[in-house]
């Protein structure tokens, strides 16, 4: 089942996994800010950041190619914007958008792939992120699983009833079948999400995801947070001086 | 005179604009009692049990351990009633079995070690302690059902409500579940279509039809009276 890959990665046992979530969230914010505000020597800066993230992923024993591919899921969205920039005669801006989107996605993925969601939420909560945002995040997360489970059940059911694996003759027919399936998928996912929510309420859920994670910010966490926050800043200074 | 654990009077409910799903249900559960809820598909059994801990609220009155089911009592009532849903997959939502079972105790404000102790004890009760670290979605249907029951037991309920617990279980799994439940001290409400299961577990039964309880009494009598409703073989005249 593919939807649990991230979940499985996040339960690894590397030194990066062991860090307090806050010690990873702070460097991520620094990383994203340094990247978003970079103007000069962007390709060089991006290359350095890319290598940093690859090193982090390898150090955390996350399958590198699979992680890179997953982060590429943002590219179709970025590509639309990049294409618009390109067509309006600003190709450099198009490239910048694509680079920044991809690296941001990869950085977030690195955090999520090395931090179990309950720990991540707990860290954000400790950093005073409003509770309702966290609640929305945790529901989105759980319901994404619900939708993907339902989709898998339905595609198995369709295959069992002999739905063609090859594309159907007319693309119109294919579209209608897909649209019908999508409508049913949403209805079923809604029903399932409602059941999940009821099951949570029945066990005393009050809007806060309980967690088995006790946060403890150790010296190693402080050291890691400092180093990992400095890395993108140092890289940017160095690249801009040379470039 | 036993005190009623659950007292329902003239409960009525309709889903947004539709036909009435409950049409005046009165029901009582005494301490230590186990009752089977029978009735055809769509007769309102699930709708009824969702009212017992306030997941749905209709007209009429529902009292649990003397507390009316209303907003200010909901958290107290949800401590007393453990609801095991028909679909275990919706009920198991945490990444590992142990975390899932600890979900209830942590919501109740227990500390992490206490919650984990409770969760492990509940898993031992249902014979699932070896699966504590596994992902719920990798378990078989019978294991999922047991994990779901452990998640409820860990909250320390006084009343267990089980909605069609034997669905997806093979006959040995059904027998094992009946034995497991019979050994638990709590009062029970069991929604089921499964006669041997109900006979093994519940001395008393009620029969739902079109949103009302049309019969109640000793389980064997209710079964005999509604025999036709339980027969899954087609009648001769249909062939
Ligand atoms: N979410 C809903 N929205 C609208 N109508 C509903 C909803 N859930 C149930 N109903 C309707 O309410 C009636 C009672 O349904 P309920 O699920 O309580 O029956 P049940 O006795 O549990 O049946 P089953 O044996 O199939 O589980 C049915 O007519 C059903 O169609
Ligand atoms: Mg039902």
XYZ file of C-alpha atoms and ligand atoms in Angstrom:
514
model
C 0.000 0.000 0.000
C 1.640 3.149 -1.225
C -0.091 5.686 0.997
C 1.684 4.501 4.087
C 5.180 4.921 2.685
C 5.715 8.321 4.299
C 4.272 7.013 7.522
C 6.711 4.089 7.442
C 9.677 6.298 6.641
C 8.783 8.617 9.516
C 9.151 5.757 11.955
C 12.795 5.124 11.181
C 15.506 5.066 13.816
C 18.249 7.382 12.523
C 19.842 10.246 14.446
C 17.728 12.659 12.389
C 14.553 10.786 13.360
C 15.591 10.976 17.001
C 15.814 14.783 17.043
C 13.135 16.787 18.818
C 10.624 17.930 16.160
C 11.304 21.571 17.067
C 14.991 21.070 16.257
C 13.895 20.204 12.715
C 11.067 22.708 12.290
C 13.279 25.733 13.007
C 15.938 24.851 10.397
C 13.159 24.103 7.913
C 11.774 27.620 8.402
C 15.242 29.111 7.977
C 15.768 26.988 4.875
C 12.457 28.032 3.324
C 13.051 31.712 4.076
C 16.605 31.700 2.728
C 15.380 29.960 -0.406
C 12.314 32.139 -0.939
C 14.292 35.377 -0.668
C 17.280 34.257 -2.773
C 17.807 36.280 -5.976
C 21.462 36.173 -7.020
C 23.223 32.965 -8.056
C 20.043 30.959 -7.591
C 21.096 27.874 -9.596
C 24.320 27.514 -7.589
C 22.524 28.115 -4.305
C 19.846 25.569 -5.281
C 22.485 22.979 -6.101
C 24.063 23.362 -2.664
C 20.682 23.145 -0.905
C 19.817 20.104 -2.984
C 23.015 18.387 -1.871
C 22.306 19.293 1.768
C 18.851 17.727 1.586
C 20.196 14.624 -0.170
C 22.770 14.255 2.597
C 20.029 14.579 5.251
C 17.827 11.999 3.504
C 20.708 9.560 3.054
C 21.750 10.074 6.669
C 18.199 9.254 7.727
C 18.308 6.119 5.535
C 15.317 7.280 3.453
C 15.374 5.771 -0.076
C 16.751 8.773 -1.975
C 15.246 8.243 -5.412
C 11.786 7.523 -4.017
C 11.935 10.699 -1.922
C 13.098 12.805 -4.876
C 10.271 11.397 -6.982
C 7.687 12.123 -4.304
C 8.782 15.750 -4.000
C 8.425 16.055 -7.787
C 4.647 15.785 -7.307
C 4.616 19.595 -6.879
C 6.237 20.137 -10.266
C 3.078 19.963 -12.415
C 1.638 22.858 -10.389
C 4.860 24.844 -10.469
C 5.243 24.056 -14.176
C 2.042 25.893 -15.073
C 3.303 29.032 -13.369
C 6.793 28.605 -14.797
C 5.336 28.241 -18.302
C 3.361 31.453 -17.882
C 6.540 33.309 -16.859
C 8.442 31.791 -19.745
C 5.804 32.795 -22.279
C 5.662 36.311 -20.918
C 9.358 36.641 -21.706
C 10.888 36.020 -18.287
C 12.400 32.534 -18.527
C 14.733 33.105 -15.554
C 11.743 33.700 -13.333
C 10.115 30.520 -14.619
C 13.202 28.503 -13.721
C 13.362 30.175 -10.303
C 9.762 29.244 -9.545
C 10.322 25.615 -10.510
C 13.562 25.361 -8.524
C 12.136 27.004 -5.424
C 8.955 24.914 -5.487
C 10.816 21.665 -5.860
C 13.396 22.385 -3.171
C 10.730 23.628 -0.747
C 8.725 20.462 -1.292
C 11.821 18.322 -0.819
C 12.687 20.139 2.404
C 9.197 19.691 3.833
C 9.269 16.071 2.758
C 12.566 15.579 4.567
C 10.972 16.848 7.773
C 7.802 14.779 7.365
C 9.739 11.652 6.396
C 11.841 11.827 9.552
C 9.176 12.880 12.071
C 6.058 10.829 12.897
C 2.998 13.025 12.451
C 1.900 12.992 16.116
C 5.397 14.136 17.134
C 5.391 16.807 14.445
C 2.024 18.154 15.583
C 3.187 18.063 19.162
C 6.263 20.085 18.206
C 4.169 22.649 16.330
C 1.832 22.873 19.288
C 4.769 23.514 21.603
C 5.811 26.293 19.201
C 2.423 27.965 19.735
C 0.901 27.157 16.369
C -2.862 27.710 16.845
C -4.670 24.536 17.836
C -7.308 24.813 15.125
C -4.638 24.762 12.399
C -3.191 21.580 13.893
C -6.627 20.038 14.124
C -7.250 20.807 10.475
C -3.854 19.343 9.605
C -4.449 16.142 11.497
C -7.855 15.648 9.935
C -6.576 16.352 6.453
C -3.893 13.761 7.073
C -6.244 11.107 8.395
C -8.830 11.784 5.682
C -6.258 11.664 2.904
C -5.618 8.121 4.093
C -9.345 7.471 4.117
C -9.750 8.696 0.542
C -6.792 6.732 -0.724
C -8.033 3.575 1.030
C -11.469 4.002 -0.511
C -9.921 4.588 -3.927
C -7.909 1.396 -3.571
C -10.973 -0.620 -2.515
C -12.929 0.749 -5.437
C -10.267 0.084 -8.021
C -9.957 -3.469 -6.726
C -13.731 -3.858 -6.920
C -13.757 -2.473 -10.450
C -10.934 -4.794 -11.491
C -12.763 -7.740 -9.917
C -15.782 -6.944 -12.034
C -13.696 -6.951 -15.170
C -13.126 -3.239 -15.753
C -10.678 -3.001 -18.618
C -7.074 -2.484 -17.675
C -6.426 -1.154 -21.184
C -7.754 2.321 -21.946
C -11.358 2.214 -23.097
C -12.145 2.727 -26.752
C -13.423 6.285 -26.479
C -11.948 8.869 -24.208
C -15.468 10.192 -23.604
C -16.517 6.869 -22.095
C -13.367 6.797 -20.016
C -14.044 10.282 -18.742
C -17.638 9.449 -17.811
C -16.579 6.305 -15.968
C -13.875 8.198 -14.103
C -16.208 11.046 -13.193
C -18.829 8.598 -11.936
C -16.245 6.735 -9.891
C -14.955 10.010 -8.471
C -18.429 11.049 -7.336
C -18.942 7.713 -5.614
C -15.442 7.938 -4.142
C -16.253 11.274 -2.526
C -19.589 10.064 -1.196
C -17.965 6.978 0.275
C -15.018 8.883 1.667
C -17.383 11.315 3.300
C -19.251 8.452 4.918
C -16.023 6.883 6.073
C -14.593 10.129 7.376
C -17.797 10.673 9.345
C -17.476 7.156 10.812
C -13.850 7.763 11.769
C -14.820 11.020 13.434
C -17.626 9.309 15.353
C -15.260 6.566 16.494
C -12.853 9.238 17.742
C -15.612 11.080 19.632
C -16.844 7.825 21.156
C -13.422 7.401 22.739
C -13.383 10.829 24.300
C -11.751 12.845 21.492
C -12.044 16.547 22.258
C -10.245 18.083 19.294
C -6.703 17.441 20.380
C -4.722 14.568 18.969
C -3.408 12.693 21.958
C 0.149 11.700 21.617
C 2.572 9.272 23.108
C 5.416 11.650 22.419
C 6.971 13.517 25.268
C 9.068 16.302 23.877
C 12.506 16.686 25.352
C 14.866 19.243 23.919
C 18.347 17.871 24.598
C 21.740 19.479 24.000
C 22.091 17.365 20.852
C 18.841 18.907 19.576
C 20.122 22.417 20.216
C 23.380 21.619 18.443
C 21.562 20.113 15.487
C 19.100 23.005 15.237
C 21.950 25.534 15.272
C 24.043 23.712 12.656
C 21.134 22.885 10.385
C 19.881 26.487 10.511
C 23.322 27.902 9.792
C 23.965 25.604 6.823
C 21.562 27.233 4.333
C 22.575 30.729 5.491
C 26.284 29.987 5.138
C 25.664 28.409 1.746
C 23.831 31.492 0.556
C 26.516 33.889 1.756
C 29.264 31.802 0.162
C 27.471 31.388 -3.150
C 26.553 35.080 -3.397
C 30.120 36.166 -2.604
C 31.605 33.922 -5.289
C 28.783 34.506 -7.781
C -34.473 -3.514 42.472
C -31.636 -3.063 40.019
C -30.801 0.451 38.924
C -31.175 0.978 35.183
C -27.864 1.637 33.412
C -29.685 2.889 30.353
C -33.205 4.218 30.191
C -34.617 5.365 26.841
C -38.121 6.803 26.540
C -40.015 7.431 23.328
C -36.956 8.234 21.233
C -37.616 9.693 17.782
C -35.131 10.660 15.101
C -35.050 11.416 11.400
C -31.994 11.958 9.198
C -32.021 15.395 7.547
C -35.425 15.633 5.891
C -35.816 11.890 5.312
C -38.255 9.342 6.730
C -38.218 8.745 10.483
C -35.422 6.305 11.351
C -36.582 5.983 14.988
C -40.280 6.214 15.692
C -40.761 6.092 19.448
C -38.276 3.644 20.958
C -38.354 2.814 24.667
C -35.668 0.605 26.115
C -34.027 -0.240 29.430
C -30.762 -1.953 30.309
C -30.087 -3.114 33.861
C -26.791 -3.590 35.597
C -24.916 -6.719 34.518
C -27.414 -7.421 31.736
C -26.675 -8.433 28.139
C -29.273 -7.682 25.496
C -29.346 -8.569 21.801
C -30.766 -6.063 19.286
C -32.331 -7.849 16.320
C -34.088 -6.425 13.287
C -33.922 -6.286 9.498
C -31.538 -4.011 7.603
C -32.542 -0.395 7.889
C -34.784 -0.936 10.932
C -32.860 1.627 12.987
C -30.524 -0.445 15.179
C -27.363 1.513 14.371
C -29.239 4.812 14.576
C -30.460 3.754 18.019
C -27.040 2.865 19.446
C -25.543 6.128 18.129
C -27.999 7.920 20.440
C -26.695 6.138 23.530
C -23.528 8.243 23.707
C -24.902 11.324 22.023
C -23.326 10.871 18.576
C -26.862 11.487 17.350
C -29.492 13.337 19.360
C -33.194 12.997 18.722
C -36.450 13.771 20.514
C -37.426 11.875 23.640
C -35.167 11.068 26.542
C -32.022 8.975 26.896
C -30.405 8.533 30.299
C -27.160 6.712 30.993
C -26.358 5.894 34.632
C -28.908 8.522 35.624
C -27.346 11.233 33.423
C -29.463 12.678 30.612
C -27.612 12.498 27.282
C -27.044 16.171 26.597
C -24.095 18.307 25.742
C -22.810 18.986 29.252
C -22.857 15.257 30.166
C -21.357 13.926 26.972
C -17.800 13.416 28.181
C -18.989 11.651 31.360
C -21.362 9.469 29.341
C -18.731 8.595 26.751
C -16.578 7.329 29.613
C -19.338 4.981 30.701
C -20.345 3.622 27.290
C -17.860 1.854 25.063
C -19.141 1.739 21.489
C -17.574 -0.811 19.134
C -18.481 0.133 15.579
C -19.424 -2.343 12.888
C -16.543 -1.315 10.662
C -13.272 -1.837 12.546
C -11.276 -0.063 9.839
C -12.936 3.249 10.688
C -12.366 2.651 14.347
C -8.632 2.003 14.123
C -7.058 5.273 13.068
C -3.702 5.524 14.798
C -0.502 4.268 13.141
C 0.076 1.323 15.487
C -2.245 -0.944 17.448
C -0.743 0.145 20.777
C -1.145 3.849 20.007
C -4.673 3.240 18.847
C -5.632 1.402 22.014
C -3.965 4.141 24.093
C -6.001 6.835 22.271
C -8.949 6.577 24.685
C -6.919 6.571 27.934
C -4.868 9.563 26.772
C -8.059 11.453 25.913
C -9.124 10.683 29.469
C -6.080 12.589 30.648
C -3.899 9.687 31.738
C -0.148 10.104 31.639
C 1.829 8.332 28.963
C 3.045 5.398 31.128
C -0.403 4.894 32.646
C -2.049 5.000 29.225
C 0.435 2.505 27.823
C -0.071 0.180 30.799
C -3.818 0.319 30.307
C -3.461 -0.261 26.585
C -1.196 -3.275 27.090
C -3.554 -4.711 29.721
C -6.507 -4.325 27.343
C -4.523 -5.968 24.531
C -3.710 -8.879 26.846
C -7.391 -9.259 27.729
C -8.269 -9.779 24.059
C -5.133 -11.821 23.358
C -3.556 -9.236 21.056
C -0.519 -8.117 23.068
C 1.827 -9.644 20.489
C 0.410 -7.293 17.811
C 0.965 -4.093 19.817
C 3.568 -2.686 17.421
C 1.804 -3.621 14.190
C -0.122 -1.336 11.858
C -3.896 -1.836 12.248
C -4.465 -2.000 8.479
C -2.231 -5.055 8.222
C -4.347 -7.109 10.646
C -6.952 -9.682 9.643
C -10.635 -8.882 10.188
C -10.751 -10.903 13.407
C -7.595 -9.257 14.746
C -8.954 -5.822 13.835
C -12.147 -6.537 15.721
C -10.168 -7.617 18.785
C -7.962 -4.520 18.574
C -11.075 -2.329 18.300
C -12.544 -4.024 21.382
C -9.258 -3.515 23.242
C -9.418 0.183 22.337
C -12.824 0.344 24.003
C -11.860 -1.754 27.049
C -8.864 0.491 27.673
C -11.249 3.373 28.358
C -12.746 1.393 31.266
C -16.427 1.485 30.248
C -19.323 0.216 32.391
C -21.407 -0.686 29.345
C -20.255 -2.270 26.073
C -22.249 -1.607 22.914
C -21.248 -3.707 19.912
C -22.710 -3.067 16.446
C -22.697 -6.315 14.453
C -19.433 -7.574 15.910
C -19.406 -10.873 14.002
C -19.515 -9.394 10.481
C -16.401 -10.507 8.540
C -15.553 -13.159 11.161
C -15.418 -16.858 10.250
C -17.317 -19.313 12.505
C -14.326 -20.109 14.760
C -13.669 -16.377 15.021
C -17.302 -15.836 16.005
C -17.093 -18.498 18.722
C -13.854 -17.037 20.052
C -15.411 -13.577 20.142
C -18.487 -14.876 22.012
C -16.219 -16.493 24.618
C -14.129 -13.349 24.945
C -17.199 -11.145 25.439
C -18.907 -13.593 27.820
C -15.863 -13.381 30.090
C -16.086 -9.571 30.328
C -18.000 -8.273 33.359
C -19.656 -5.249 31.687
C -23.327 -4.970 30.763
C -23.701 -5.404 26.989
C -25.867 -4.385 24.083
C -25.145 -6.473 20.997
C -26.591 -5.591 17.594
C -26.527 -8.789 15.544
C -28.157 -10.971 12.914
C -26.331 -14.001 14.276
C -28.627 -16.269 16.300
C -26.079 -18.687 17.843
C -23.936 -15.722 18.814
C -26.877 -13.922 20.430
C -28.064 -17.080 22.217
C -24.577 -17.682 23.612
C -24.199 -14.147 24.900
C -27.560 -12.519 25.617
C -30.410 -13.914 27.730
C -32.718 -11.100 26.577
C -33.421 -9.693 23.122
C -35.446 -6.926 21.467
C -36.603 -6.837 17.860
C -36.575 -3.610 15.803
C -38.841 -2.998 12.859
C -39.245 0.285 10.990
C -37.826 2.336 13.815
C -39.725 0.820 16.733
C -39.188 -2.133 19.066
C -41.920 -4.603 18.137
C -40.998 -7.389 20.548
C -38.833 -8.149 23.513
C -38.264 -11.121 25.780
C -35.989 -14.112 26.291
C -33.719 -14.388 23.248
C -34.903 -17.873 22.240
C -38.542 -16.704 22.252
C -37.865 -13.602 20.193
C -35.938 -15.735 17.720
C -38.762 -18.273 17.506
C -41.353 -15.563 16.959
C -39.401 -13.896 14.151
C -37.905 -17.080 12.733
C -38.817 -16.005 9.209
C -36.624 -12.887 9.519
C -33.531 -14.912 10.344
C -33.922 -17.581 7.657
C -31.473 -16.905 4.886
C -32.569 -19.836 2.681
C -35.115 -18.780 0.020
C -38.684 -19.908 0.684
C -39.854 -22.902 -1.410
C -42.518 -20.882 -3.199
C -39.821 -18.601 -4.591
C -38.016 -21.354 -6.451
N -26.496 9.010 7.358
C -27.765 8.723 6.981
N -28.451 9.600 6.246
C -29.742 9.351 5.872
N -30.407 8.234 6.194
C -29.772 7.313 6.923
C -28.406 7.506 7.358
N -28.030 6.426 8.074
C -29.100 5.603 8.084
N -30.143 6.121 7.396
C -31.481 5.523 7.225
O -32.066 5.307 8.513
C -32.721 4.052 8.565
C -32.153 3.217 9.710
O -30.787 2.895 9.414
P -29.850 2.109 10.408
O -28.499 2.205 9.861
O -30.091 2.603 11.786
O -30.419 0.636 10.266
P -29.833 -0.723 10.853
O -30.953 -1.368 11.573
O -28.586 -0.473 11.593
O -29.554 -1.553 9.520
P -28.388 -2.603 9.184
O -28.823 -3.915 9.698
O -28.354 -2.587 7.688
O -27.104 -2.100 9.783
C -32.546 3.419 7.197
O -33.717 3.653 6.457
C -31.395 4.165 6.586
O -31.530 4.238 5.197
Mg -26.533 -1.049 11.313
